[in-house]
Amino acid sequence: MLETLQTKLQEIPSRKDREVVIIYPFNTETKEIFLIQEYIHSYARKFWKFVSGGVDKLDKDILTHAIEELAEEVSMESSNFYHLYSSERVFGNRPIHYFIAENPVIMENPPENPDEDYITDAKWVNETEFQKMLDAKELQWDQGTMCALQVFRRYR
């Protein structure tokens, strides 16, 4: 049994090598995306970001990871989950899988969040507010924000 556990642990990718899921909770009526501000211990500061998490369970597919991250991080669930985009491992970057969770609702009995980092704020923003956050450098300009802009574009 110990050998089986050691073999399983060797198969789990390290934190820096594992794939990532990013989820965009999106209200299709108000055309708003949900952002969280999280205190990241390793940087000792707060960041506005999207719901996200590392793929760390070998027995689950990418969509299941995305659904679980939405539940663990912000206690939300959605009956309409869509795959938006997946990036490849390029220049040492790890693959990232982007999902839209349409019209999420707050869960009655959410699972516990195992993360060390914690959410300090959260808000729904429309495309204009999102762009202002980008311009003010409250959001990092990266592949995640470009995909978020595609989400807004999709629902115009």
mmCIF file of C-alpha atoms in Angstrom:
data_model
loop_
_atom_site.group_PDB
_atom_site.id
_atom_site.type_symbol
_atom_site.label_atom_id
_atom_site.label_comp_id
_atom_site.label_asym_id
_atom_site.label_seq_id
_atom_site.Cartn_x
_atom_site.Cartn_y
_atom_site.Cartn_z
ATOM 1 C CA MET A 1 0.000 0.000 0.000
ATOM 2 C CA LEU A 2 2.859 2.394 0.813
ATOM 3 C CA GLU A 3 4.387 1.696 -2.621
ATOM 4 C CA THR A 4 1.053 2.476 -4.300
ATOM 5 C CA LEU A 5 0.807 5.792 -2.430
ATOM 6 C CA GLN A 6 4.394 6.726 -3.308
ATOM 7 C CA THR A 7 3.744 5.911 -6.977
ATOM 8 C CA LYS A 8 0.552 8.029 -6.928
ATOM 9 C CA LEU A 9 2.423 10.975 -5.361
ATOM 10 C CA GLN A 10 5.120 10.768 -8.036
ATOM 11 C CA GLU A 11 2.427 10.978 -10.742
ATOM 12 C CA ILE A 12 0.959 14.244 -9.388
ATOM 13 C CA PRO A 13 2.606 17.182 -11.139
ATOM 14 C CA SER A 14 4.377 19.746 -9.010
ATOM 15 C CA ARG A 15 2.547 23.007 -8.312
ATOM 16 C CA LYS A 16 4.570 24.850 -10.972
ATOM 17 C CA ASP A 17 4.029 22.172 -13.657
ATOM 18 C CA ARG A 18 0.342 21.357 -13.336
ATOM 19 C CA GLU A 19 -2.320 22.631 -15.674
ATOM 20 C CA VAL A 20 -4.647 25.443 -14.582
ATOM 21 C CA VAL A 21 -8.362 26.122 -14.987
ATOM 22 C CA ILE A 22 -9.750 29.663 -15.078
ATOM 23 C CA ILE A 23 -13.479 30.193 -14.723
ATOM 24 C CA TYR A 24 -15.421 33.283 -15.745
ATOM 25 C CA PRO A 25 -18.735 33.466 -13.877
ATOM 26 C CA PHE A 26 -20.876 35.545 -16.235
ATOM 27 C CA ASN A 27 -24.355 37.037 -15.834
ATOM 28 C CA THR A 28 -25.924 36.920 -19.299
ATOM 29 C CA GLU A 29 -28.676 39.418 -18.384
ATOM 30 C CA THR A 30 -26.517 42.186 -16.890
ATOM 31 C CA LYS A 31 -23.479 41.319 -19.080
ATOM 32 C CA GLU A 32 -21.195 41.269 -16.034
ATOM 33 C CA ILE A 33 -18.233 39.094 -15.155
ATOM 34 C CA PHE A 34 -17.339 38.147 -11.569
ATOM 35 C CA LEU A 35 -13.895 39.076 -10.242
ATOM 36 C CA ILE A 36 -12.254 38.237 -6.943
ATOM 37 C CA GLN A 37 -9.533 40.044 -5.074
ATOM 38 C CA GLU A 38 -7.278 37.513 -3.435
ATOM 39 C CA TYR A 39 -4.436 37.874 -0.967
ATOM 40 C CA ILE A 40 -1.612 35.747 -2.394
ATOM 41 C CA HIS A 41 0.741 34.674 0.391
ATOM 42 C CA SER A 42 3.721 34.034 -1.865
ATOM 43 C CA TYR A 43 3.577 37.670 -3.081
ATOM 44 C CA ALA A 44 2.343 39.131 0.232
ATOM 45 C CA ARG A 45 -0.224 41.299 -1.548
ATOM 46 C CA LYS A 46 -3.720 41.414 -3.032
ATOM 47 C CA PHE A 47 -4.589 40.901 -6.702
ATOM 48 C CA TRP A 48 -7.826 41.210 -8.674
ATOM 49 C CA LYS A 49 -8.184 37.990 -10.612
ATOM 50 C CA PHE A 50 -10.507 35.331 -11.929
ATOM 51 C CA VAL A 51 -11.671 32.177 -10.207
ATOM 52 C CA SER A 52 -8.904 29.673 -10.874
ATOM 53 C CA GLY A 53 -7.058 26.645 -9.623
ATOM 54 C CA GLY A 54 -4.508 23.995 -10.394
ATOM 55 C CA VAL A 55 -5.416 20.634 -11.850
ATOM 56 C CA ASP A 56 -4.256 18.321 -9.094
ATOM 57 C CA LYS A 57 -6.577 15.295 -9.113
ATOM 58 C CA LEU A 58 -5.485 12.693 -11.637
ATOM 59 C CA ASP A 59 -8.826 10.888 -11.640
ATOM 60 C CA LYS A 60 -10.845 13.955 -12.764
ATOM 61 C CA ASP A 61 -11.181 15.692 -16.111
ATOM 62 C CA ILE A 62 -10.552 19.392 -16.755
ATOM 63 C CA LEU A 63 -14.265 20.350 -16.719
ATOM 64 C CA THR A 64 -14.756 18.666 -13.339
ATOM 65 C CA HIS A 65 -11.792 20.639 -11.981
ATOM 66 C CA ALA A 66 -13.354 23.875 -13.246
ATOM 67 C CA ILE A 67 -16.734 23.073 -11.656
ATOM 68 C CA GLU A 68 -15.039 22.204 -8.348
ATOM 69 C CA GLU A 69 -12.902 25.366 -8.328
ATOM 70 C CA LEU A 70 -15.983 27.547 -8.818
ATOM 71 C CA ALA A 71 -17.625 25.800 -5.854
ATOM 72 C CA GLU A 72 -14.543 25.845 -3.598
ATOM 73 C CA GLU A 73 -13.394 29.407 -4.282
ATOM 74 C CA VAL A 74 -16.646 31.368 -4.467
ATOM 75 C CA SER A 75 -19.398 28.917 -3.404
ATOM 76 C CA MET A 76 -21.092 29.135 -6.815
ATOM 77 C CA GLU A 77 -22.503 26.587 -9.219
ATOM 78 C CA SER A 78 -23.813 26.842 -12.756
ATOM 79 C CA SER A 79 -25.876 24.510 -14.894
ATOM 80 C CA ASN A 80 -24.324 26.057 -18.026
ATOM 81 C CA PHE A 81 -20.562 25.568 -18.190
ATOM 82 C CA TYR A 82 -18.746 26.162 -21.472
ATOM 83 C CA HIS A 83 -15.174 25.593 -22.550
ATOM 84 C CA LEU A 84 -13.871 28.844 -24.046
ATOM 85 C CA TYR A 85 -10.228 28.143 -24.871
ATOM 86 C CA SER A 86 -7.177 26.084 -23.914
ATOM 87 C CA SER A 87 -3.603 27.248 -24.291
ATOM 88 C CA GLU A 88 -0.711 24.941 -24.990
ATOM 89 C CA ARG A 89 2.508 24.545 -23.062
ATOM 90 C CA VAL A 90 4.653 27.131 -24.842
ATOM 91 C CA PHE A 91 8.028 28.493 -23.700
ATOM 92 C CA GLY A 92 7.745 26.779 -20.332
ATOM 93 C CA ASN A 93 4.253 28.104 -19.583
ATOM 94 C CA ARG A 94 1.791 25.555 -18.319
ATOM 95 C CA PRO A 95 -1.452 24.789 -20.176
ATOM 96 C CA ILE A 96 -4.453 26.858 -19.080
ATOM 97 C CA HIS A 97 -8.089 25.932 -19.712
ATOM 98 C CA TYR A 98 -10.685 28.735 -19.745
ATOM 99 C CA PHE A 99 -14.369 28.187 -18.958
ATOM 100 C CA ILE A 100 -17.522 30.309 -18.797
ATOM 101 C CA ALA A 101 -20.026 29.595 -16.008
ATOM 102 C CA GLU A 102 -23.259 31.241 -17.139
ATOM 103 C CA ASN A 103 -25.579 32.744 -14.532
ATOM 104 C CA PRO A 104 -24.051 31.059 -11.501
ATOM 105 C CA VAL A 105 -25.949 30.853 -8.231
ATOM 106 C CA ILE A 106 -24.717 30.710 -4.644
ATOM 107 C CA MET A 107 -24.595 27.163 -3.286
ATOM 108 C CA GLU A 108 -26.483 26.202 -0.138
ATOM 109 C CA ASN A 109 -23.783 23.789 1.078
ATOM 110 C CA PRO A 110 -20.506 24.665 -0.633
ATOM 111 C CA PRO A 111 -17.403 22.529 -0.171
ATOM 112 C CA GLU A 112 -14.561 23.805 1.977
ATOM 113 C CA ASN A 113 -11.854 25.759 0.157
ATOM 114 C CA PRO A 114 -8.465 24.088 0.775
ATOM 115 C CA ASP A 115 -6.435 27.063 -0.547
ATOM 116 C CA GLU A 116 -3.965 28.995 1.629
ATOM 117 C CA ASP A 117 -4.740 32.275 -0.135
ATOM 118 C CA TYR A 118 -7.981 33.996 0.748
ATOM 119 C CA ILE A 119 -10.475 36.257 -0.985
ATOM 120 C CA THR A 120 -10.561 39.811 0.379
ATOM 121 C CA ASP A 121 -13.179 41.246 -2.007
ATOM 122 C CA ALA A 122 -15.361 40.273 -4.965
ATOM 123 C CA LYS A 123 -17.513 42.127 -7.457
ATOM 124 C CA TRP A 124 -19.488 41.908 -10.685
ATOM 125 C CA VAL A 125 -18.236 44.273 -13.399
ATOM 126 C CA ASN A 126 -19.477 45.151 -16.863
ATOM 127 C CA GLU A 127 -17.172 45.563 -19.857
ATOM 128 C CA THR A 128 -16.674 49.315 -19.314
ATOM 129 C CA GLU A 129 -15.721 48.809 -15.659
ATOM 130 C CA PHE A 130 -13.455 45.919 -16.653
ATOM 131 C CA GLN A 131 -11.658 48.122 -19.191
ATOM 132 C CA LYS A 132 -11.219 50.856 -16.553
ATOM 133 C CA MET A 133 -9.628 48.292 -14.222
ATOM 134 C CA LEU A 134 -7.244 47.272 -17.022
ATOM 135 C CA ASP A 135 -6.387 50.903 -17.770
ATOM 136 C CA ALA A 136 -5.754 51.601 -14.069
ATOM 137 C CA LYS A 137 -3.561 48.461 -13.892
ATOM 138 C CA GLU A 138 -5.834 46.924 -11.248
ATOM 139 C CA LEU A 139 -5.929 43.851 -13.495
ATOM 140 C CA GLN A 140 -2.882 42.293 -15.066
ATOM 141 C CA TRP A 141 -2.898 42.414 -18.869
ATOM 142 C CA ASP A 142 -2.384 38.764 -19.817
ATOM 143 C CA GLN A 143 -3.977 35.842 -21.613
ATOM 144 C CA GLY A 144 -6.644 35.580 -18.895
ATOM 145 C CA THR A 145 -7.807 39.163 -19.367
ATOM 146 C CA MET A 146 -7.773 38.767 -23.152
ATOM 147 C CA CYS A 147 -10.008 35.708 -22.814
ATOM 148 C CA ALA A 148 -12.292 37.667 -20.447
ATOM 149 C CA LEU A 149 -12.650 40.328 -23.139
ATOM 150 C CA GLN A 150 -13.698 37.540 -25.516
ATOM 151 C CA VAL A 151 -16.382 36.537 -23.008
ATOM 152 C CA PHE A 152 -17.799 40.072 -23.066
ATOM 153 C CA ARG A 153 -17.646 40.064 -26.858
ATOM 154 C CA ARG A 154 -19.454 36.717 -27.047
ATOM 155 C CA TYR A 155 -22.480 38.091 -25.167
ATOM 156 C CA ARG A 156 -22.847 41.502 -26.868
#
